[in-house]
């Protein structure tokens, strides 16, 4: 168990029913991140939600520890108020966006108050102009029309935006000596690249490679994006 870490789950307040009202993830997203919902969270008026969540996490952690003897963590959303006592590592999905860019580093430093290693278990960016400001909501440029998912508006594809964002945030995380950091994500197979911008769902993907229909990379059904190469160079430099 020495080098295996169990991640108990992620952002359960949204991805599990029973904490925030709503039958679907989109219902719960709307309720949590509406202007009224964000004010309630800031004012600490959602204490009941997080008490239930923390009871659930403690029970789940106790169950896992009966079978797994390694270290335990949980991937929290930045809005979740987590009791980290049951865990060995503080885990957070920590995106930089326009709303927190000025205090991104300070927000991250707040997690060290628990006197445990801090891991950023998810961060990333989509590949279009302006995605760097949207952070975890970069995916929300799609809509369904006539039963088909398409791109809303006229975003401009820009793989450089994604590549620069990822390496800039890695520089911050390295300076903070985080325990670990995970780029989200390698591939979203459902959001394929298309030369037609209205159908280029890969723009709304956090993948550092793009799924394609006809071309391929060494026989694989995807092609590297700029972030793939930039991240590779970054890791090589780290390992020198």
mmCIF file of C-alpha atoms in Angstrom:
data_model
loop_
_atom_site.group_PDB
_atom_site.id
_atom_site.type_symbol
_atom_site.label_atom_id
_atom_site.label_comp_id
_atom_site.label_asym_id
_atom_site.label_seq_id
_atom_site.Cartn_x
_atom_site.Cartn_y
_atom_site.Cartn_z
ATOM 1 C CA UNK A 1 0.000 0.000 0.000
ATOM 2 C CA UNK A 2 2.991 2.318 0.315
ATOM 3 C CA UNK A 3 2.625 3.962 -3.083
ATOM 4 C CA UNK A 4 -1.110 3.561 -3.701
ATOM 5 C CA UNK A 5 -3.539 6.299 -2.647
ATOM 6 C CA UNK A 6 -7.294 5.775 -2.610
ATOM 7 C CA UNK A 7 -9.395 8.727 -3.808
ATOM 8 C CA UNK A 8 -12.771 8.294 -2.131
ATOM 9 C CA UNK A 9 -14.677 10.262 -4.742
ATOM 10 C CA UNK A 10 -15.079 13.792 -5.996
ATOM 11 C CA UNK A 11 -17.420 16.746 -5.590
ATOM 12 C CA UNK A 12 -20.148 14.580 -4.076
ATOM 13 C CA UNK A 13 -22.307 17.592 -3.209
ATOM 14 C CA UNK A 14 -22.963 17.827 -6.971
ATOM 15 C CA UNK A 15 -22.401 14.336 -8.316
ATOM 16 C CA UNK A 16 -24.494 12.422 -5.776
ATOM 17 C CA UNK A 17 -28.180 12.943 -5.152
ATOM 18 C CA UNK A 18 -29.220 13.817 -1.635
ATOM 19 C CA UNK A 19 -27.066 16.786 -0.675
ATOM 20 C CA UNK A 20 -28.242 19.575 -3.007
ATOM 21 C CA UNK A 21 -31.766 19.416 -4.408
ATOM 22 C CA UNK A 22 -32.063 18.416 -8.048
ATOM 23 C CA UNK A 23 -32.562 15.224 -10.030
ATOM 24 C CA UNK A 24 -29.688 15.789 -12.458
ATOM 25 C CA UNK A 25 -26.160 17.163 -12.219
ATOM 26 C CA UNK A 26 -27.304 20.163 -14.264
ATOM 27 C CA UNK A 27 -30.140 20.873 -11.822
ATOM 28 C CA UNK A 28 -27.710 20.789 -8.930
ATOM 29 C CA UNK A 29 -25.120 22.899 -10.761
ATOM 30 C CA UNK A 30 -27.764 25.534 -11.424
ATOM 31 C CA UNK A 31 -28.868 25.577 -7.802
ATOM 32 C CA UNK A 32 -25.345 25.681 -6.376
ATOM 33 C CA UNK A 33 -23.880 28.291 -8.712
ATOM 34 C CA UNK A 34 -26.805 30.623 -9.239
ATOM 35 C CA UNK A 35 -26.078 34.101 -7.830
ATOM 36 C CA UNK A 36 -28.364 33.348 -4.875
ATOM 37 C CA UNK A 37 -26.749 29.954 -4.328
ATOM 38 C CA UNK A 38 -23.234 31.400 -4.323
ATOM 39 C CA UNK A 39 -24.246 34.082 -1.817
ATOM 40 C CA UNK A 40 -25.733 31.409 0.443
ATOM 41 C CA UNK A 41 -22.482 29.447 0.264
ATOM 42 C CA UNK A 42 -20.340 32.506 1.005
ATOM 43 C CA UNK A 43 -22.493 33.392 4.009
ATOM 44 C CA UNK A 44 -22.252 29.862 5.386
ATOM 45 C CA UNK A 45 -25.951 29.171 4.975
ATOM 46 C CA UNK A 46 -25.466 25.689 3.578
ATOM 47 C CA UNK A 47 -24.139 24.151 6.768
ATOM 48 C CA UNK A 48 -26.729 21.374 6.720
ATOM 49 C CA UNK A 49 -25.537 20.175 3.320
ATOM 50 C CA UNK A 50 -21.932 19.936 4.445
ATOM 51 C CA UNK A 51 -22.775 18.286 7.753
ATOM 52 C CA UNK A 52 -24.570 15.532 5.822
ATOM 53 C CA UNK A 53 -21.711 15.325 3.332
ATOM 54 C CA UNK A 54 -19.087 15.025 6.071
ATOM 55 C CA UNK A 55 -21.061 12.308 7.856
ATOM 56 C CA UNK A 56 -21.246 10.423 4.580
ATOM 57 C CA UNK A 57 -17.518 10.856 3.923
ATOM 58 C CA UNK A 58 -16.593 9.659 7.427
ATOM 59 C CA UNK A 59 -18.773 6.558 7.091
ATOM 60 C CA UNK A 60 -17.354 5.871 3.617
ATOM 61 C CA UNK A 61 -13.770 6.364 4.812
ATOM 62 C CA UNK A 62 -14.356 3.987 7.727
ATOM 63 C CA UNK A 63 -15.705 1.349 5.334
ATOM 64 C CA UNK A 64 -12.767 1.753 2.932
ATOM 65 C CA UNK A 65 -10.182 1.493 5.717
ATOM 66 C CA UNK A 66 -11.544 -1.927 6.650
ATOM 67 C CA UNK A 67 -10.267 -3.201 3.295
ATOM 68 C CA UNK A 68 -7.547 -0.740 2.216
ATOM 69 C CA UNK A 69 -4.526 0.068 4.366
ATOM 70 C CA UNK A 70 -2.979 2.849 2.307
ATOM 71 C CA UNK A 71 -3.523 6.602 2.351
ATOM 72 C CA UNK A 72 -6.931 8.135 1.700
ATOM 73 C CA UNK A 73 -8.077 11.403 0.162
ATOM 74 C CA UNK A 74 -11.157 12.993 -1.409
ATOM 75 C CA UNK A 75 -11.375 15.394 -4.364
ATOM 76 C CA UNK A 76 -13.319 18.342 -2.958
ATOM 77 C CA UNK A 77 -14.832 21.192 -4.879
ATOM 78 C CA UNK A 78 -13.569 24.555 -3.654
ATOM 79 C CA UNK A 79 -17.092 25.399 -2.431
ATOM 80 C CA UNK A 80 -17.317 22.300 -0.211
ATOM 81 C CA UNK A 81 -16.609 22.656 3.506
ATOM 82 C CA UNK A 82 -14.860 19.388 4.279
ATOM 83 C CA UNK A 83 -13.796 17.897 7.603
ATOM 84 C CA UNK A 84 -10.399 16.473 6.656
ATOM 85 C CA UNK A 85 -9.904 14.452 9.855
ATOM 86 C CA UNK A 86 -10.774 11.082 8.184
ATOM 87 C CA UNK A 87 -8.216 11.667 5.405
ATOM 88 C CA UNK A 88 -4.431 11.548 5.088
ATOM 89 C CA UNK A 89 -4.208 14.055 2.221
ATOM 90 C CA UNK A 90 -6.270 17.180 1.516
ATOM 91 C CA UNK A 91 -7.479 16.888 -2.065
ATOM 92 C CA UNK A 92 -9.094 19.712 -4.032
ATOM 93 C CA UNK A 93 -10.203 20.313 -7.613
ATOM 94 C CA UNK A 94 -8.649 23.742 -7.974
ATOM 95 C CA UNK A 95 -9.182 25.617 -11.234
ATOM 96 C CA UNK A 96 -7.955 29.129 -11.954
ATOM 97 C CA UNK A 97 -10.524 31.405 -13.598
ATOM 98 C CA UNK A 98 -11.335 35.093 -13.938
ATOM 99 C CA UNK A 99 -13.230 35.116 -10.635
ATOM 100 C CA UNK A 100 -10.296 33.809 -8.554
ATOM 101 C CA UNK A 101 -7.185 34.605 -10.603
ATOM 102 C CA UNK A 102 -6.128 37.418 -8.268
ATOM 103 C CA UNK A 103 -6.296 35.156 -5.191
ATOM 104 C CA UNK A 104 -5.807 31.680 -6.693
ATOM 105 C CA UNK A 105 -2.558 31.108 -4.812
ATOM 106 C CA UNK A 106 -3.928 32.448 -1.533
ATOM 107 C CA UNK A 107 -7.013 30.256 -1.896
ATOM 108 C CA UNK A 108 -4.767 27.224 -2.335
ATOM 109 C CA UNK A 109 -2.651 28.174 0.675
ATOM 110 C CA UNK A 110 -5.799 28.094 2.807
ATOM 111 C CA UNK A 111 -5.840 24.295 2.543
ATOM 112 C CA UNK A 112 -2.525 24.000 4.406
ATOM 113 C CA UNK A 113 -4.208 24.998 7.661
ATOM 114 C CA UNK A 114 -5.236 21.362 8.103
ATOM 115 C CA UNK A 115 -1.548 20.400 8.534
ATOM 116 C CA UNK A 116 -1.739 17.680 5.906
ATOM 117 C CA UNK A 117 -0.248 17.321 2.415
ATOM 118 C CA UNK A 118 -2.307 19.148 -0.217
ATOM 119 C CA UNK A 119 -2.960 17.626 -3.646
ATOM 120 C CA UNK A 120 -4.653 19.384 -6.565
ATOM 121 C CA UNK A 121 -6.567 16.481 -8.046
ATOM 122 C CA UNK A 122 -8.053 18.359 -10.981
ATOM 123 C CA UNK A 123 -7.226 21.501 -12.953
ATOM 124 C CA UNK A 124 -7.269 22.336 -16.628
ATOM 125 C CA UNK A 125 -8.592 24.452 -19.473
ATOM 126 C CA UNK A 126 -10.448 24.105 -22.752
ATOM 127 C CA UNK A 127 -8.926 25.054 -26.102
ATOM 128 C CA UNK A 128 -10.613 28.271 -27.222
ATOM 129 C CA UNK A 129 -10.081 31.973 -26.693
ATOM 130 C CA UNK A 130 -11.506 33.032 -23.351
ATOM 131 C CA UNK A 131 -11.509 29.529 -21.861
ATOM 132 C CA UNK A 132 -8.744 30.542 -19.460
ATOM 133 C CA UNK A 133 -11.234 32.866 -17.744
ATOM 134 C CA UNK A 134 -13.944 30.214 -17.404
ATOM 135 C CA UNK A 135 -11.904 27.597 -15.573
ATOM 136 C CA UNK A 136 -14.204 24.754 -14.464
ATOM 137 C CA UNK A 137 -17.087 26.075 -16.585
ATOM 138 C CA UNK A 138 -15.177 26.074 -19.873
ATOM 139 C CA UNK A 139 -17.227 23.093 -21.031
ATOM 140 C CA UNK A 140 -20.473 25.108 -20.953
ATOM 141 C CA UNK A 141 -20.284 26.323 -24.569
ATOM 142 C CA UNK A 142 -22.426 23.510 -25.945
ATOM 143 C CA UNK A 143 -26.154 23.112 -26.374
ATOM 144 C CA UNK A 144 -28.473 20.515 -27.883
ATOM 145 C CA UNK A 145 -30.366 21.580 -31.007
ATOM 146 C CA UNK A 146 -32.601 19.094 -32.792
ATOM 147 C CA UNK A 147 -31.179 16.269 -30.736
ATOM 148 C CA UNK A 148 -27.594 17.121 -31.673
ATOM 149 C CA UNK A 149 -24.974 18.683 -29.408
ATOM 150 C CA UNK A 150 -23.367 21.720 -31.020
ATOM 151 C CA UNK A 151 -21.209 24.681 -30.023
ATOM 152 C CA UNK A 152 -23.007 27.818 -28.834
ATOM 153 C CA UNK A 153 -22.036 31.206 -30.253
ATOM 154 C CA UNK A 154 -18.793 31.618 -32.151
ATOM 155 C CA UNK A 155 -15.853 30.704 -29.910
ATOM 156 C CA UNK A 156 -12.471 30.688 -31.641
ATOM 157 C CA UNK A 157 -10.408 27.533 -31.321
ATOM 158 C CA UNK A 158 -7.020 28.256 -29.751
ATOM 159 C CA UNK A 159 -4.937 25.358 -28.456
ATOM 160 C CA UNK A 160 -2.299 27.804 -27.244
ATOM 161 C CA UNK A 161 -4.704 29.127 -24.593
ATOM 162 C CA UNK A 162 -4.962 25.655 -23.062
ATOM 163 C CA UNK A 163 -1.206 24.995 -23.237
ATOM 164 C CA UNK A 164 -0.263 28.312 -21.616
ATOM 165 C CA UNK A 165 -2.891 27.950 -18.878
ATOM 166 C CA UNK A 166 -1.742 24.471 -17.873
ATOM 167 C CA UNK A 167 1.934 25.365 -17.612
ATOM 168 C CA UNK A 168 1.239 28.655 -15.814
ATOM 169 C CA UNK A 169 -0.865 26.894 -13.198
ATOM 170 C CA UNK A 170 1.758 24.163 -12.852
ATOM 171 C CA UNK A 171 4.311 26.876 -12.078
ATOM 172 C CA UNK A 172 2.065 28.112 -9.256
ATOM 173 C CA UNK A 173 1.497 24.615 -7.906
ATOM 174 C CA UNK A 174 5.210 23.846 -8.052
ATOM 175 C CA UNK A 175 5.987 27.027 -6.119
ATOM 176 C CA UNK A 176 3.489 25.934 -3.463
ATOM 177 C CA UNK A 177 5.075 22.476 -3.184
ATOM 178 C CA UNK A 178 1.785 20.635 -3.531
ATOM 179 C CA UNK A 179 1.914 16.911 -2.856
ATOM 180 C CA UNK A 180 0.614 16.119 -6.359
ATOM 181 C CA UNK A 181 -1.183 17.812 -9.266
ATOM 182 C CA UNK A 182 -3.302 16.236 -11.986
ATOM 183 C CA UNK A 183 -4.153 17.883 -15.298
ATOM 184 C CA UNK A 184 -7.749 17.321 -16.341
ATOM 185 C CA UNK A 185 -7.840 15.454 -18.682
ATOM 186 C CA UNK A 186 -6.153 13.281 -21.305
ATOM 187 C CA UNK A 187 -9.113 12.608 -23.622
ATOM 188 C CA UNK A 188 -12.853 13.168 -23.882
ATOM 189 C CA UNK A 189 -13.855 10.598 -26.529
ATOM 190 C CA UNK A 190 -17.394 11.947 -26.844
ATOM 191 C CA UNK A 191 -16.283 15.456 -27.842
ATOM 192 C CA UNK A 192 -14.682 14.897 -31.233
ATOM 193 C CA UNK A 193 -12.714 17.436 -33.226
ATOM 194 C CA UNK A 194 -14.406 18.838 -36.339
ATOM 195 C CA UNK A 195 -13.085 21.385 -38.813
ATOM 196 C CA UNK A 196 -16.531 23.014 -38.704
ATOM 197 C CA UNK A 197 -16.437 25.277 -35.598
ATOM 198 C CA UNK A 198 -20.154 24.764 -34.931
ATOM 199 C CA UNK A 199 -19.524 21.031 -34.515
ATOM 200 C CA UNK A 200 -16.031 21.138 -33.032
ATOM 201 C CA UNK A 201 -17.013 19.734 -29.647
ATOM 202 C CA UNK A 202 -13.350 19.273 -28.771
ATOM 203 C CA UNK A 203 -13.263 23.007 -28.074
ATOM 204 C CA UNK A 204 -15.434 22.273 -25.039
ATOM 205 C CA UNK A 205 -13.168 19.443 -23.890
ATOM 206 C CA UNK A 206 -10.370 19.625 -21.330
ATOM 207 C CA UNK A 207 -8.514 16.846 -23.148
ATOM 208 C CA UNK A 208 -4.918 17.448 -24.146
ATOM 209 C CA UNK A 209 -5.525 15.242 -27.188
ATOM 210 C CA UNK A 210 -8.432 15.478 -29.620
ATOM 211 C CA UNK A 211 -10.458 12.473 -30.805
ATOM 212 C CA UNK A 212 -10.666 12.338 -34.597
ATOM 213 C CA UNK A 213 -12.520 10.294 -37.188
ATOM 214 C CA UNK A 214 -10.023 9.810 -40.009
ATOM 215 C CA UNK A 215 -6.550 10.849 -38.871
ATOM 216 C CA UNK A 216 -4.707 9.181 -36.052
ATOM 217 C CA UNK A 217 -1.575 9.386 -33.934
ATOM 218 C CA UNK A 218 0.542 6.255 -34.351
ATOM 219 C CA UNK A 219 -2.579 4.210 -35.006
ATOM 220 C CA UNK A 220 -4.550 5.673 -32.079
ATOM 221 C CA UNK A 221 -7.876 7.468 -32.685
ATOM 222 C CA UNK A 222 -6.687 10.871 -31.499
ATOM 223 C CA UNK A 223 -4.195 13.616 -32.264
ATOM 224 C CA UNK A 224 -2.083 15.538 -29.742
ATOM 225 C CA UNK A 225 -2.999 19.148 -29.041
ATOM 226 C CA UNK A 226 -0.460 21.829 -28.259
ATOM 227 C CA UNK A 227 -0.920 21.194 -24.526
ATOM 228 C CA UNK A 228 0.197 17.566 -25.015
ATOM 229 C CA UNK A 229 3.603 18.675 -26.282
ATOM 230 C CA UNK A 230 3.916 21.593 -23.852
ATOM 231 C CA UNK A 231 3.127 19.341 -20.890
ATOM 232 C CA UNK A 232 5.584 16.711 -22.096
ATOM 233 C CA UNK A 233 8.359 19.329 -22.304
ATOM 234 C CA UNK A 234 7.428 20.650 -18.858
ATOM 235 C CA UNK A 235 7.681 17.212 -17.250
ATOM 236 C CA UNK A 236 10.979 16.480 -18.997
ATOM 237 C CA UNK A 237 12.402 19.695 -17.589
ATOM 238 C CA UNK A 238 11.168 18.771 -14.091
ATOM 239 C CA UNK A 239 12.872 15.397 -14.292
ATOM 240 C CA UNK A 240 16.301 16.699 -15.311
#
